[in-house]
Amino acid sequence: AQTVTQSQPEMSVQEAETVTLSCTYDTSESDYYLFWYKQPPSRQMILVIRQEAYKQQNATENRFSVNFQKAAKSFSLKISDSQLGDAAMYFCAYPRTGNQFYFGTGTSLTVIP
Amino acid sequence: GAVVSQHPSWVICKSGTSVKIECRSLDFQATTMFWYRQFPKQSLMLMATSNEGSKATYEQGVEKDKFLINHASLTLSTLTVTSAHPEDSSFYICSASPGGMGNTGELFFGEGSRLTVL
């Protein structure tokens, strides 16, 4: 079975500092995508960043970057220069079939002014 | 990016009544849409896959007679909660991708619909 695990239910970070959110997954596939989604208080899910497994280079989107360790099946999200607007639930996601996603249990991020 | 819209955002109904939630893809055609349910401070649980022109595929443990899904067009899927009970109260989220089932690109989400059953 393919599963996604987020071991940090809650995290906090000081504004302007850096925080890393952890995610591990289980799959027997060799080529796949991984995603981090953000769910702010407004509740609409927003894509943060996407990683393609066949690419060795870690994905980066402005202040957001990932540390993708394929052999370890680890996919952590690093947020640099944290801003108040980064406060949200963050979900790691893996598409099991097409666009049927497995979601992790989420990490609630608090940004301290 | 692509836009998925849900309506209503909030709905309150009496126990025993039925409630319909709409999910629309505004700028792309979606042969497949997905319905999720989310309890407070919990993850999204896939309820069913809505297929245009055919029956929905339900996840194990989801009652198909309680959660009726209709995907009558390439831009609209509806979820009807029939004979609602207080335990059906939850946040329901739909999603879709312009690439359909064969594409593992980005999944776009609706705003979600908060259902409260009294």
Coordinates of C-alpha atoms in Angstrom, one line a residue:
Chain A
A1 CA 0.0 0.0 0.0
Q2 CA 1.1 3.5 -0.7
T3 CA 1.0 5.8 2.3
V4 CA 2.2 9.3 3.2
T5 CA 3.4 10.1 6.7
Q6 CA 3.9 13.5 8.3
S7 CA 5.3 13.1 11.7
Q8 CA 5.0 16.7 12.9
P9 CA 1.4 17.6 13.7
E10 CA 2.4 21.1 14.7
M11 CA 5.4 23.3 14.0
S12 CA 6.2 26.9 14.8
V13 CA 8.8 29.3 13.4
Q14 CA 9.8 32.9 14.1
E15 CA 9.0 35.3 11.3
A16 CA 12.0 35.6 8.9
E17 CA 13.4 32.3 10.1
T18 CA 13.6 29.0 8.3
V19 CA 11.5 25.9 9.0
T20 CA 11.5 22.4 7.6
L21 CA 8.4 20.2 7.4
S22 CA 9.0 16.4 7.1
C23 CA 7.2 13.9 4.9
T24 CA 7.9 10.3 4.2
Y25 CA 6.1 8.1 1.8
D26 CA 5.9 4.5 0.7
T27 CA 5.6 3.4 -2.9
S28 CA 6.7 0.6 -5.2
E29 CA 6.8 2.9 -8.2
S30 CA 10.0 4.3 -9.7
D31 CA 8.6 7.3 -11.5
Y32 CA 6.0 9.5 -9.8
Y33 CA 5.2 13.0 -8.5
L34 CA 5.2 14.4 -5.1
F35 CA 3.4 17.5 -3.9
W36 CA 3.2 19.9 -1.0
Y37 CA -0.2 21.6 -0.6
K38 CA -1.0 24.5 1.7
Q39 CA -4.4 25.0 3.3
P40 CA -4.8 28.4 4.9
P41 CA -7.6 29.3 7.3
S42 CA -9.8 30.1 4.2
R43 CA -9.6 26.3 3.7
Q44 CA -8.9 26.2 -0.1
M45 CA -6.0 24.0 -0.9
I46 CA -3.2 25.6 -2.8
L47 CA -0.2 24.0 -4.5
V48 CA 3.1 25.0 -2.9
I49 CA 5.6 22.9 -4.8
R50 CA 5.9 19.8 -7.0
Q51 CA 8.7 17.3 -7.4
E52 CA 9.1 14.8 -10.2
A53 CA 10.8 11.6 -8.9
Y54 CA 13.0 11.1 -12.0
K55 CA 14.6 14.5 -11.5
Q56 CA 17.5 14.5 -9.1
Q57 CA 17.5 18.2 -8.7
N58 CA 15.4 19.4 -5.8
A59 CA 12.4 21.6 -6.7
T60 CA 12.4 25.3 -5.7
E61 CA 9.7 27.9 -5.8
N62 CA 10.9 31.2 -4.4
R63 CA 11.1 30.8 -0.6
F64 CA 10.0 27.2 -0.8
S65 CA 12.3 24.3 -1.6
V66 CA 12.3 20.6 -1.1
N67 CA 14.8 18.0 0.0
F68 CA 13.9 15.0 -2.0
Q69 CA 15.7 11.8 -1.0
K70 CA 14.3 9.1 -3.3
A71 CA 16.1 6.1 -1.7
A72 CA 14.9 7.1 1.7
K73 CA 11.5 8.0 0.4
S74 CA 11.7 11.3 2.1
F75 CA 10.3 14.6 0.8
S76 CA 10.7 17.5 3.2
L77 CA 9.6 21.1 2.6
K78 CA 11.8 24.0 3.6
I79 CA 10.3 27.5 4.0
S80 CA 12.9 30.2 4.1
D81 CA 12.3 33.8 5.4
S82 CA 9.0 32.7 6.9
Q83 CA 6.2 35.2 6.6
L84 CA 3.0 35.6 8.6
G85 CA 1.0 34.5 5.5
D86 CA 2.8 31.2 5.6
A87 CA 0.7 30.1 8.6
A88 CA -1.4 27.2 7.5
M89 CA -1.8 23.5 7.4
Y90 CA 0.6 21.8 5.0
F91 CA -0.1 18.5 3.4
C92 CA 2.3 16.3 1.6
A93 CA 0.6 14.4 -1.2
Y94 CA 1.3 11.5 -3.5
P95 CA -0.9 10.5 -6.5
R96 CA -1.7 6.9 -6.1
T97 CA -3.4 6.5 -9.5
G98 CA -3.7 9.4 -11.9
N99 CA -4.9 12.2 -9.8
Q100 CA -6.2 10.2 -6.9
F101 CA -4.0 11.6 -4.2
Y102 CA -2.9 10.2 -0.9
F103 CA -2.5 13.0 1.6
G104 CA -0.5 13.0 4.8
T105 CA -2.1 13.9 8.1
G106 CA -0.8 17.5 7.8
T107 CA 1.4 19.8 9.7
S108 CA 0.0 22.9 11.3
L109 CA 2.5 25.8 10.9
T110 CA 2.4 28.8 13.2
V111 CA 4.5 31.8 12.3
I112 CA 5.4 33.9 15.4
P113 CA 5.8 37.6 14.8
Chain B
G1 CA -3.7 28.1 -12.9
A2 CA -7.0 26.3 -13.5
V3 CA -10.0 27.3 -11.4
V4 CA -12.3 25.0 -9.6
S5 CA -15.3 26.4 -7.8
Q6 CA -17.7 25.0 -5.3
H7 CA -21.1 26.1 -4.2
P8 CA -22.4 26.6 -1.6
S9 CA -19.5 27.5 0.8
W10 CA -21.7 27.0 3.8
V11 CA -24.9 25.1 4.2
I12 CA -27.0 24.3 7.3
C13 CA -29.8 21.8 7.0
K14 CA -32.1 19.8 9.2
S15 CA -31.6 16.2 9.9
G16 CA -33.3 14.0 7.3
T17 CA -33.1 16.5 4.5
S18 CA -30.9 16.3 1.4
V19 CA -28.2 18.8 0.4
K20 CA -26.6 19.2 -3.0
I21 CA -23.0 20.6 -3.4
E22 CA -21.8 21.7 -6.8
C23 CA -18.3 21.6 -8.2
R24 CA -17.4 23.3 -11.4
S25 CA -14.3 23.5 -13.4
L26 CA -14.4 27.1 -14.7
D27 CA -11.7 27.2 -17.4
F28 CA -11.1 23.6 -18.4
Q29 CA -13.0 20.4 -19.0
A30 CA -12.7 17.7 -16.4
T31 CA -13.6 14.2 -17.3
T32 CA -12.8 13.2 -13.7
M33 CA -13.4 15.1 -10.5
F34 CA -12.7 14.0 -6.9
W35 CA -14.7 14.5 -3.8
Y36 CA -12.9 14.6 -0.4
R37 CA -14.1 14.9 3.1
Q38 CA -12.2 16.6 5.8
F39 CA -12.9 16.6 9.6
P40 CA -11.5 19.4 11.8
K41 CA -7.7 19.4 12.0
Q42 CA -7.5 16.2 10.0
S43 CA -6.4 15.2 6.5
L44 CA -8.4 14.9 3.4
M45 CA -10.1 11.6 2.8
L46 CA -11.0 10.6 -0.7
M47 CA -14.7 9.7 -0.9
A48 CA -15.2 9.0 -4.5
T49 CA -14.0 9.7 -8.1
S50 CA -16.6 11.3 -10.3
N51 CA -16.5 10.2 -13.9
E52 CA -18.3 12.2 -16.6
G53 CA -21.0 10.2 -18.2
S54 CA -20.6 7.1 -16.0
K55 CA -21.0 6.0 -12.5
A56 CA -18.8 7.3 -9.7
T57 CA -16.2 5.1 -8.1
Y58 CA -16.5 5.1 -4.3
E59 CA -13.8 4.4 -1.8
Q60 CA -14.2 1.6 0.6
G61 CA -16.6 2.4 3.4
V62 CA -18.3 5.3 1.7
E63 CA -22.0 4.8 1.3
K64 CA -23.0 5.3 -2.3
D65 CA -26.6 5.6 -1.5
K66 CA -26.0 8.4 1.0
F67 CA -23.5 10.3 -1.1
L68 CA -24.9 10.5 -4.6
I69 CA -22.5 11.8 -7.2
N70 CA -23.6 13.0 -10.6
H71 CA -21.1 14.1 -13.3
A72 CA -23.4 15.1 -16.1
S73 CA -21.1 17.4 -18.0
L74 CA -17.4 18.0 -18.5
T75 CA -17.5 21.0 -16.1
L76 CA -19.9 20.0 -13.4
S77 CA -20.0 17.4 -10.7
T78 CA -22.5 17.3 -7.9
L79 CA -22.5 15.6 -4.5
T80 CA -25.8 15.1 -2.8
V81 CA -25.9 14.1 0.8
T82 CA -29.2 12.3 1.2
S83 CA -31.1 12.0 4.4
A84 CA -28.4 14.0 6.2
H85 CA -27.6 13.2 9.8
P86 CA -25.5 15.2 12.3
E87 CA -22.5 12.8 11.7
D88 CA -22.5 13.9 8.1
S89 CA -21.4 17.4 9.2
S90 CA -18.1 18.0 7.7
F91 CA -16.0 20.0 5.2
Y92 CA -16.4 18.6 1.7
I93 CA -13.8 19.5 -1.0
C94 CA -13.8 18.8 -4.7
S95 CA -10.8 18.7 -7.0
A96 CA -10.0 18.2 -10.6
S97 CA -7.1 18.4 -13.0
P98 CA -7.1 19.6 -16.6
G99 CA -5.1 16.5 -17.5
G100 CA -7.6 14.0 -16.4
M101 CA -6.9 10.6 -14.8
G102 CA -3.8 9.9 -16.9
N103 CA -2.0 13.1 -15.8
T104 CA -0.2 13.3 -12.6
G105 CA 0.2 17.0 -12.6
E106 CA -1.3 19.6 -10.3
L107 CA -4.6 19.0 -8.8
F108 CA -6.8 22.0 -8.4
F109 CA -9.2 22.3 -5.5
G110 CA -12.5 24.0 -4.9
E111 CA -13.0 26.4 -2.0
G112 CA -14.7 23.7 0.0
S113 CA -18.2 23.4 1.4
R114 CA -19.0 23.4 5.1
L115 CA -22.0 21.3 5.9
T116 CA -23.7 21.5 9.3
V117 CA -26.6 19.1 9.9
L118 CA -28.8 20.1 12.9

